[in-house]
Amino acid sequence: MSTKGFSTATESLVAFTYIDTSISPALVGHEDDALVASFGGPAAYAAHPASRILPTQRRLAEITEMIHTASLLHDDVIDVADTRRGVPSVNAEHGNKLAILAGDYLLARASIGLARLRHCEVVELLAASHATAQTATLAAPRKPRMLLLASTQVPNARDPGRFDHYLEKTYMKTASLIAKSCRAATVLAGSPETVNDVAYTYGKHLGLAFQLVDDLLDFTGSAVTFGKPAGGADLKLGLATAPVLFAAEEFPELRPLIARRFSEEGDAMRAFDLVHASTGLQKTRDLAAQHCQVAAQAIAAWPASPARDALIQLTDKVLTRSR
């Protein structure tokens, strides 16, 4: 395929109604815009007094979208996913090769966009978030098994190491990009460090809540409403998410299933049934609500404005989403 042909094919894939509608633009783009508008400072409003958003901040939201969408393209290849948000996944429709190349292309365009911002701290923030996400992906097949096998001697109590690892991976895979994008938006506004720290805290806990709800919907949603494989799809990939870890506190028989990554016939279905028989789903929802509350409280001291209120409302939207 010629360079021109590849570029055309790749851009058509990127335009393949693929932008993740559950997080885009309502979560990433809207979040960055609202963050920018929710605190004072003439530097943030100089370029566009009407919208109160700098061109660099708008571009940051687009860059974040590109990085996020690239990760979805690659994840669908790794997970052998057939659908994404209710439509055929790019790898299912066009093959793994073009799906991977399309993700790489988006990352390359995001890198160019970051360089054009001419802001070293922002470049470092977004680059670091992508690096941590890839670290989590590479570690996934090995580290969880080591932790799980080491923890089977405590059958009736939560293993701090196992759950901490789950939350760490959740931060690295999902919350890091949101948190560092939020911080980058306020950094571009020339905000004081205290504001930047609050923006990061908001994004971190919003991101953790988002993934917890995602893990919850894998057990409670259907493929039609969820927009991607559900019905315990993570179990079939060998993943023990929050609902399973909570359920294992009540049903110790889940632990050997987790340790062997649900690899034997009937493991995934047995785990799915035990999760529904436990309080694991409600505990996962409660934990997500706690993170949403922390996110909302983090920005509560900011000056009252429609933008700040929108950010707070976004925490409710994350908690009540169905896809």
mmCIF file of C-alpha atoms in Angstrom:
data_model
loop_
_atom_site.group_PDB
_atom_site.id
_atom_site.type_symbol
_atom_site.label_atom_id
_atom_site.label_comp_id
_atom_site.label_asym_id
_atom_site.label_seq_id
_atom_site.Cartn_x
_atom_site.Cartn_y
_atom_site.Cartn_z
ATOM 1 C CA MET A 1 0.000 0.000 0.000
ATOM 2 C CA SER A 2 1.389 3.420 -0.907
ATOM 3 C CA THR A 3 1.922 6.096 1.725
ATOM 4 C CA LYS A 4 -0.949 8.058 0.256
ATOM 5 C CA GLY A 5 -3.153 4.984 0.200
ATOM 6 C CA PHE A 6 -2.282 4.122 3.782
ATOM 7 C CA SER A 7 -3.045 7.659 4.941
ATOM 8 C CA THR A 8 -6.433 7.617 3.220
ATOM 9 C CA ALA A 9 -7.302 4.178 4.570
ATOM 10 C CA THR A 10 -6.201 5.105 8.069
ATOM 11 C CA GLU A 11 -8.154 8.333 8.149
ATOM 12 C CA SER A 12 -11.234 6.501 6.921
ATOM 13 C CA LEU A 13 -10.826 4.053 9.804
ATOM 14 C CA VAL A 14 -10.471 6.875 12.271
ATOM 15 C CA ALA A 15 -13.700 8.325 10.880
ATOM 16 C CA PHE A 16 -15.394 4.943 11.201
ATOM 17 C CA THR A 17 -17.889 6.244 13.787
ATOM 18 C CA TYR A 18 -15.397 4.935 16.280
ATOM 19 C CA ILE A 19 -14.883 7.734 18.782
ATOM 20 C CA ASP A 20 -15.926 6.269 22.121
ATOM 21 C CA THR A 21 -19.272 7.924 22.805
ATOM 22 C CA SER A 22 -19.390 6.961 26.469
ATOM 23 C CA ILE A 23 -16.292 8.966 27.294
ATOM 24 C CA SER A 24 -16.167 11.275 24.279
ATOM 25 C CA PRO A 25 -16.842 14.101 24.108
ATOM 26 C CA ALA A 26 -19.015 14.147 27.203
ATOM 27 C CA LEU A 27 -16.250 13.073 29.535
ATOM 28 C CA VAL A 28 -12.917 14.106 28.055
ATOM 29 C CA GLY A 29 -13.704 17.117 25.866
ATOM 30 C CA HIS A 30 -16.512 18.463 28.032
ATOM 31 C CA GLU A 31 -14.437 17.889 31.147
ATOM 32 C CA ASP A 32 -11.443 19.857 29.884
ATOM 33 C CA ASP A 33 -13.645 22.711 28.682
ATOM 34 C CA ALA A 34 -15.486 22.882 31.982
ATOM 35 C CA LEU A 35 -12.251 22.777 33.956
ATOM 36 C CA VAL A 36 -10.911 25.699 31.993
ATOM 37 C CA ALA A 37 -14.032 27.763 32.573
ATOM 38 C CA SER A 38 -14.481 26.920 36.243
ATOM 39 C CA PHE A 39 -11.708 29.021 37.757
ATOM 40 C CA GLY A 40 -10.678 32.641 37.363
ATOM 41 C CA GLY A 41 -7.602 34.209 35.826
ATOM 42 C CA PRO A 42 -7.317 36.483 32.807
ATOM 43 C CA ALA A 43 -4.616 34.317 31.237
ATOM 44 C CA ALA A 44 -7.153 31.576 30.665
ATOM 45 C CA TYR A 45 -9.606 33.853 28.925
ATOM 46 C CA ALA A 46 -7.385 36.094 26.834
ATOM 47 C CA ALA A 47 -7.765 34.316 23.496
ATOM 48 C CA HIS A 48 -11.500 33.623 23.539
ATOM 49 C CA PRO A 49 -13.328 35.879 26.023
ATOM 50 C CA ALA A 50 -16.694 34.522 24.898
ATOM 51 C CA SER A 51 -15.885 30.852 25.398
ATOM 52 C CA ARG A 52 -13.215 31.376 28.086
ATOM 53 C CA ILE A 53 -11.168 28.608 26.529
ATOM 54 C CA LEU A 54 -7.679 28.936 25.054
ATOM 55 C CA PRO A 55 -6.959 27.349 21.659
ATOM 56 C CA THR A 56 -4.246 25.260 23.329
ATOM 57 C CA GLN A 57 -6.753 23.928 25.843
ATOM 58 C CA ARG A 58 -9.226 23.007 23.140
ATOM 59 C CA ARG A 59 -6.414 21.264 21.304
ATOM 60 C CA LEU A 60 -5.476 19.426 24.502
ATOM 61 C CA ALA A 61 -8.971 17.918 24.666
ATOM 62 C CA GLU A 62 -8.608 16.715 21.071
ATOM 63 C CA ILE A 63 -5.183 15.214 21.815
ATOM 64 C CA THR A 64 -6.583 13.400 24.836
ATOM 65 C CA GLU A 65 -9.347 11.997 22.632
ATOM 66 C CA MET A 66 -6.816 10.732 20.096
ATOM 67 C CA ILE A 67 -4.726 8.995 22.761
ATOM 68 C CA HIS A 68 -7.821 7.442 24.303
ATOM 69 C CA THR A 69 -9.229 6.238 20.984
ATOM 70 C CA ALA A 70 -5.849 4.783 20.005
ATOM 71 C CA SER A 71 -5.858 2.769 23.220
ATOM 72 C CA LEU A 72 -9.320 1.410 22.369
ATOM 73 C CA LEU A 73 -8.202 0.355 18.900
ATOM 74 C CA HIS A 74 -5.256 -1.520 20.380
ATOM 75 C CA ASP A 75 -7.232 -2.975 23.301
ATOM 76 C CA ASP A 76 -9.854 -4.415 20.965
ATOM 77 C CA VAL A 77 -7.118 -6.279 19.116
ATOM 78 C CA ILE A 78 -5.675 -7.630 22.381
ATOM 79 C CA ASP A 79 -9.137 -8.589 23.673
ATOM 80 C CA VAL A 80 -10.289 -9.993 20.305
ATOM 81 C CA ALA A 81 -13.385 -7.790 20.663
ATOM 82 C CA ASP A 82 -15.986 -7.936 17.903
ATOM 83 C CA THR A 83 -17.913 -4.796 18.855
ATOM 84 C CA ARG A 84 -17.290 -1.389 20.359
ATOM 85 C CA ARG A 85 -20.123 0.895 21.460
ATOM 86 C CA GLY A 86 -22.696 -1.062 19.515
ATOM 87 C CA VAL A 87 -20.876 -1.165 16.169
ATOM 88 C CA PRO A 88 -18.373 -3.656 14.752
ATOM 89 C CA SER A 89 -14.893 -3.011 16.108
ATOM 90 C CA VAL A 90 -12.261 -1.827 13.658
ATOM 91 C CA ASN A 91 -10.292 -5.052 14.011
ATOM 92 C CA ALA A 92 -13.417 -7.113 13.291
ATOM 93 C CA GLU A 93 -14.326 -4.983 10.279
ATOM 94 C CA HIS A 94 -10.880 -4.334 8.789
ATOM 95 C CA GLY A 95 -8.480 -6.762 10.460
ATOM 96 C CA ASN A 96 -5.881 -6.502 13.209
ATOM 97 C CA LYS A 97 -3.164 -4.993 11.028
ATOM 98 C CA LEU A 98 -5.132 -1.908 10.019
ATOM 99 C CA ALA A 99 -6.585 -1.535 13.523
ATOM 100 C CA ILE A 100 -3.095 -1.448 15.036
ATOM 101 C CA LEU A 101 -1.809 0.907 12.346
ATOM 102 C CA ALA A 102 -4.804 3.201 12.837
ATOM 103 C CA GLY A 103 -4.082 3.357 16.565
ATOM 104 C CA ASP A 104 -0.422 4.071 15.869
ATOM 105 C CA TYR A 105 -1.426 6.802 13.432
ATOM 106 C CA LEU A 106 -3.606 8.481 16.062
ATOM 107 C CA LEU A 107 -0.758 8.347 18.573
ATOM 108 C CA ALA A 108 1.572 9.906 16.013
ATOM 109 C CA ARG A 109 -0.909 12.716 15.328
ATOM 110 C CA ALA A 110 -1.363 13.224 19.069
ATOM 111 C CA SER A 111 2.418 13.483 19.464
ATOM 112 C CA ILE A 112 2.585 16.158 16.781
ATOM 113 C CA GLY A 113 -0.248 18.035 18.461
ATOM 114 C CA LEU A 114 1.491 17.876 21.830
ATOM 115 C CA ALA A 115 4.743 19.166 20.348
ATOM 116 C CA ARG A 116 2.897 22.113 18.805
ATOM 117 C CA LEU A 117 1.584 23.138 22.226
ATOM 118 C CA ARG A 118 5.176 24.158 23.039
ATOM 119 C CA HIS A 119 4.687 23.346 26.729
ATOM 120 C CA CYS A 120 7.125 20.827 28.202
ATOM 121 C CA GLU A 121 5.116 20.062 31.346
ATOM 122 C CA VAL A 122 1.971 19.300 29.359
ATOM 123 C CA VAL A 123 3.919 17.082 26.962
ATOM 124 C CA GLU A 124 5.400 15.204 29.925
ATOM 125 C CA LEU A 125 1.996 14.774 31.590
ATOM 126 C CA LEU A 126 0.311 13.257 28.543
ATOM 127 C CA ALA A 127 3.328 11.168 27.562
ATOM 128 C CA ALA A 128 3.587 9.791 31.101
ATOM 129 C CA SER A 129 -0.092 8.844 31.136
ATOM 130 C CA HIS A 130 0.338 6.849 27.938
ATOM 131 C CA ALA A 131 3.480 5.168 29.273
ATOM 132 C CA THR A 132 1.726 4.086 32.474
ATOM 133 C CA ALA A 133 -1.183 2.670 30.471
ATOM 134 C CA GLN A 134 1.180 0.549 28.385
ATOM 135 C CA THR A 135 3.019 -0.601 31.519
ATOM 136 C CA ALA A 136 -0.288 -1.820 32.947
ATOM 137 C CA THR A 137 -1.094 -3.664 29.721
ATOM 138 C CA LEU A 138 2.284 -5.395 29.635
ATOM 139 C CA ALA A 139 2.095 -6.381 33.315
ATOM 140 C CA ALA A 140 -1.477 -7.684 33.141
ATOM 141 C CA PRO A 141 -0.789 -11.297 32.122
ATOM 142 C CA ARG A 142 1.774 -11.898 34.886
ATOM 143 C CA LYS A 143 1.546 -9.796 38.019
ATOM 144 C CA PRO A 144 -2.094 -10.534 38.948
ATOM 145 C CA ARG A 145 -1.460 -14.283 38.924
ATOM 146 C CA MET A 146 1.528 -13.907 41.257
ATOM 147 C CA LEU A 147 -0.486 -11.833 43.693
ATOM 148 C CA LEU A 148 -3.466 -14.170 43.585
ATOM 149 C CA LEU A 149 -1.480 -17.340 44.182
ATOM 150 C CA ALA A 150 0.274 -15.725 47.123
ATOM 151 C CA SER A 151 -2.994 -14.687 48.737
ATOM 152 C CA THR A 152 -5.042 -17.868 48.854
ATOM 153 C CA GLN A 153 -4.211 -18.542 52.494
ATOM 154 C CA VAL A 154 -6.531 -15.729 53.686
ATOM 155 C CA PRO A 155 -9.936 -16.990 52.515
ATOM 156 C CA ASN A 156 -12.309 -14.720 54.401
ATOM 157 C CA ALA A 157 -10.655 -11.313 54.262
ATOM 158 C CA ARG A 158 -9.836 -8.971 51.425
ATOM 159 C CA ASP A 159 -6.248 -9.304 50.309
ATOM 160 C CA PRO A 160 -4.868 -5.739 50.378
ATOM 161 C CA GLY A 161 -2.182 -6.591 47.838
ATOM 162 C CA ARG A 162 -4.647 -7.979 45.337
ATOM 163 C CA PHE A 163 -7.164 -5.158 45.606
ATOM 164 C CA ASP A 164 -4.448 -2.500 45.690
ATOM 165 C CA HIS A 165 -3.022 -3.980 42.507
ATOM 166 C CA TYR A 166 -6.449 -3.846 40.872
ATOM 167 C CA LEU A 167 -6.854 -0.163 41.794
ATOM 168 C CA GLU A 168 -3.299 0.608 40.689
ATOM 169 C CA LYS A 169 -3.931 -0.999 37.325
ATOM 170 C CA THR A 170 -7.251 0.861 37.037
ATOM 171 C CA TYR A 171 -5.440 4.134 37.645
ATOM 172 C CA MET A 172 -2.736 3.313 35.126
ATOM 173 C CA LYS A 173 -5.100 2.109 32.399
ATOM 174 C CA THR A 174 -7.921 4.646 32.745
ATOM 175 C CA ALA A 175 -7.667 7.294 35.449
ATOM 176 C CA SER A 176 -4.131 8.466 34.680
ATOM 177 C CA LEU A 177 -5.065 9.907 31.274
ATOM 178 C CA ILE A 178 -8.107 11.704 32.680
ATOM 179 C CA ALA A 179 -6.232 13.008 35.738
ATOM 180 C CA LYS A 180 -3.219 14.265 33.818
ATOM 181 C CA SER A 181 -5.373 15.760 31.082
ATOM 182 C CA CYS A 182 -7.300 17.692 33.730
ATOM 183 C CA ARG A 183 -4.079 18.930 35.280
ATOM 184 C CA ALA A 184 -2.684 19.857 31.874
ATOM 185 C CA ALA A 185 -5.769 21.987 31.156
ATOM 186 C CA THR A 186 -5.171 24.110 34.247
ATOM 187 C CA VAL A 187 -1.420 24.227 33.644
ATOM 188 C CA LEU A 188 -2.072 25.721 30.199
ATOM 189 C CA ALA A 189 -4.202 28.372 31.898
ATOM 190 C CA GLY A 190 -1.258 29.445 34.045
ATOM 191 C CA SER A 191 -3.080 28.432 37.214
ATOM 192 C CA PRO A 192 -1.352 28.157 40.604
ATOM 193 C CA GLU A 193 -0.104 24.765 41.725
ATOM 194 C CA THR A 194 -2.956 24.406 44.203
ATOM 195 C CA VAL A 195 -5.488 24.591 41.366
ATOM 196 C CA ASN A 196 -3.464 22.152 39.268
ATOM 197 C CA ASP A 197 -3.416 19.673 42.151
ATOM 198 C CA VAL A 198 -7.184 19.932 42.591
ATOM 199 C CA ALA A 199 -7.746 19.366 38.869
ATOM 200 C CA TYR A 200 -5.572 16.250 39.032
ATOM 201 C CA THR A 201 -7.437 14.920 42.078
ATOM 202 C CA TYR A 202 -10.773 15.480 40.365
ATOM 203 C CA GLY A 203 -9.685 13.648 37.223
ATOM 204 C CA LYS A 204 -8.070 10.780 39.111
ATOM 205 C CA HIS A 205 -11.139 9.925 41.156
ATOM 206 C CA LEU A 206 -13.511 10.495 38.248
ATOM 207 C CA GLY A 207 -11.419 8.078 36.194
ATOM 208 C CA LEU A 208 -11.372 5.446 38.930
ATOM 209 C CA ALA A 209 -15.149 5.721 39.285
ATOM 210 C CA PHE A 210 -15.584 5.442 35.519
ATOM 211 C CA GLN A 211 -13.662 2.173 35.363
ATOM 212 C CA LEU A 212 -15.406 0.739 38.424
ATOM 213 C CA VAL A 213 -18.753 1.378 36.749
ATOM 214 C CA ASP A 214 -17.379 -0.156 33.551
ATOM 215 C CA ASP A 215 -16.457 -3.298 35.479
ATOM 216 C CA LEU A 216 -19.900 -3.298 37.084
ATOM 217 C CA LEU A 217 -21.677 -3.027 33.726
ATOM 218 C CA ASP A 218 -19.765 -6.055 32.482
ATOM 219 C CA PHE A 219 -21.952 -8.047 34.890
ATOM 220 C CA THR A 220 -25.209 -6.092 34.759
ATOM 221 C CA GLY A 221 -25.435 -4.717 31.211
ATOM 222 C CA SER A 222 -26.219 -6.405 27.929
ATOM 223 C CA ALA A 223 -24.077 -6.204 24.824
ATOM 224 C CA VAL A 224 -26.828 -4.100 23.204
ATOM 225 C CA THR A 225 -27.041 -1.459 25.940
ATOM 226 C CA PHE A 226 -23.373 -1.605 26.980
ATOM 227 C CA GLY A 227 -22.192 -1.294 23.390
ATOM 228 C CA LYS A 228 -19.469 -3.919 23.756
ATOM 229 C CA PRO A 229 -19.253 -7.531 24.946
ATOM 230 C CA ALA A 230 -20.794 -7.927 28.413
ATOM 231 C CA GLY A 231 -22.148 -10.839 30.429
ATOM 232 C CA GLY A 232 -18.831 -11.442 32.163
ATOM 233 C CA ALA A 233 -16.613 -10.700 29.165
ATOM 234 C CA ASP A 234 -13.719 -9.810 31.473
ATOM 235 C CA LEU A 235 -13.937 -13.245 33.090
ATOM 236 C CA LYS A 236 -13.455 -14.856 29.686
ATOM 237 C CA LEU A 237 -10.292 -12.771 29.328
ATOM 238 C CA GLY A 238 -9.043 -14.066 32.677
ATOM 239 C CA LEU A 239 -9.552 -10.757 34.476
ATOM 240 C CA ALA A 240 -10.708 -10.467 38.083
ATOM 241 C CA THR A 241 -12.265 -7.013 38.463
ATOM 242 C CA ALA A 242 -13.798 -5.347 41.523
ATOM 243 C CA PRO A 243 -17.099 -7.286 41.551
ATOM 244 C CA VAL A 244 -15.173 -10.574 41.526
ATOM 245 C CA LEU A 245 -12.698 -9.473 44.192
ATOM 246 C CA PHE A 246 -15.522 -8.332 46.456
ATOM 247 C CA ALA A 247 -17.431 -11.562 45.815
ATOM 248 C CA ALA A 248 -14.359 -13.604 46.770
ATOM 249 C CA GLU A 249 -14.642 -12.182 50.294
ATOM 250 C CA GLU A 250 -17.969 -14.004 50.644
ATOM 251 C CA PHE A 251 -17.237 -17.025 48.459
ATOM 252 C CA PRO A 252 -13.671 -18.313 49.024
ATOM 253 C CA GLU A 253 -14.221 -20.904 46.287
ATOM 254 C CA LEU A 254 -13.704 -18.068 43.820
ATOM 255 C CA ARG A 255 -10.043 -17.777 44.765
ATOM 256 C CA PRO A 256 -8.721 -20.833 42.912
ATOM 257 C CA LEU A 257 -10.772 -19.790 39.870
ATOM 258 C CA ILE A 258 -9.183 -16.358 39.998
ATOM 259 C CA ALA A 259 -5.726 -17.859 40.479
ATOM 260 C CA ARG A 260 -6.029 -19.938 37.305
ATOM 261 C CA ARG A 261 -7.593 -16.985 35.484
ATOM 262 C CA PHE A 262 -10.905 -18.791 34.844
ATOM 263 C CA SER A 263 -9.109 -21.029 32.376
ATOM 264 C CA GLU A 264 -10.987 -24.280 32.992
ATOM 265 C CA GLU A 265 -14.329 -25.127 31.467
ATOM 266 C CA GLY A 266 -17.191 -23.671 33.493
ATOM 267 C CA ASP A 267 -14.961 -21.312 35.519
ATOM 268 C CA ALA A 268 -16.282 -18.106 33.969
ATOM 269 C CA MET A 269 -19.931 -19.099 34.341
ATOM 270 C CA ARG A 270 -19.400 -20.246 37.939
ATOM 271 C CA ALA A 271 -17.682 -16.967 38.805
ATOM 272 C CA PHE A 272 -20.426 -14.980 37.074
ATOM 273 C CA ASP A 273 -23.095 -16.730 39.144
ATOM 274 C CA LEU A 274 -21.187 -16.253 42.410
ATOM 275 C CA VAL A 275 -20.737 -12.547 41.737
ATOM 276 C CA HIS A 276 -24.489 -12.169 41.295
ATOM 277 C CA ALA A 277 -25.122 -14.188 44.451
ATOM 278 C CA SER A 278 -22.818 -11.914 46.453
ATOM 279 C CA THR A 279 -22.847 -8.249 47.442
ATOM 280 C CA GLY A 280 -19.935 -7.645 45.076
ATOM 281 C CA LEU A 281 -21.952 -5.609 42.592
ATOM 282 C CA GLN A 282 -23.353 -3.294 45.250
ATOM 283 C CA LYS A 283 -19.929 -2.887 46.882
ATOM 284 C CA THR A 284 -18.460 -1.967 43.514
ATOM 285 C CA ARG A 285 -21.189 0.614 42.974
ATOM 286 C CA ASP A 286 -20.598 1.994 46.477
ATOM 287 C CA LEU A 287 -16.860 2.279 45.848
ATOM 288 C CA ALA A 288 -17.494 4.108 42.572
ATOM 289 C CA ALA A 289 -19.829 6.483 44.427
ATOM 290 C CA GLN A 290 -17.104 7.176 46.983
ATOM 291 C CA HIS A 291 -14.666 8.140 44.252
ATOM 292 C CA CYS A 292 -17.294 10.360 42.613
ATOM 293 C CA GLN A 293 -17.846 12.056 45.951
ATOM 294 C CA VAL A 294 -14.114 12.682 46.394
ATOM 295 C CA ALA A 295 -13.962 14.155 42.879
ATOM 296 C CA ALA A 296 -16.917 16.467 43.527
ATOM 297 C CA GLN A 297 -15.589 17.547 46.913
ATOM 298 C CA ALA A 298 -12.197 18.349 45.409
ATOM 299 C CA ILE A 299 -13.655 21.163 43.292
ATOM 300 C CA ALA A 300 -16.391 22.249 45.711
ATOM 301 C CA ALA A 301 -14.243 25.142 46.953
ATOM 302 C CA TRP A 302 -13.846 26.583 43.457
ATOM 303 C CA PRO A 303 -15.971 29.665 42.704
ATOM 304 C CA ALA A 304 -19.578 28.757 41.959
ATOM 305 C CA SER A 305 -20.249 28.763 38.216
ATOM 306 C CA PRO A 306 -22.141 26.776 35.588
ATOM 307 C CA ALA A 307 -18.822 25.184 34.603
ATOM 308 C CA ARG A 308 -18.022 23.969 38.109
ATOM 309 C CA ASP A 309 -21.570 22.664 38.450
ATOM 310 C CA ALA A 310 -21.173 20.816 35.143
ATOM 311 C CA LEU A 311 -18.077 19.080 36.483
ATOM 312 C CA ILE A 312 -19.961 18.024 39.594
ATOM 313 C CA GLN A 313 -22.884 16.802 37.476
ATOM 314 C CA LEU A 314 -20.420 14.802 35.421
ATOM 315 C CA THR A 315 -19.648 12.685 38.483
ATOM 316 C CA ASP A 316 -23.345 11.774 38.662
ATOM 317 C CA LYS A 317 -23.388 10.955 34.965
ATOM 318 C CA VAL A 318 -20.444 8.591 35.360
ATOM 319 C CA LEU A 319 -22.174 6.829 38.238
ATOM 320 C CA THR A 320 -25.514 6.396 36.463
ATOM 321 C CA ARG A 321 -24.340 5.594 32.933
ATOM 322 C CA SER A 322 -25.547 2.427 31.254
ATOM 323 C CA ARG A 323 -22.909 2.231 28.513
#
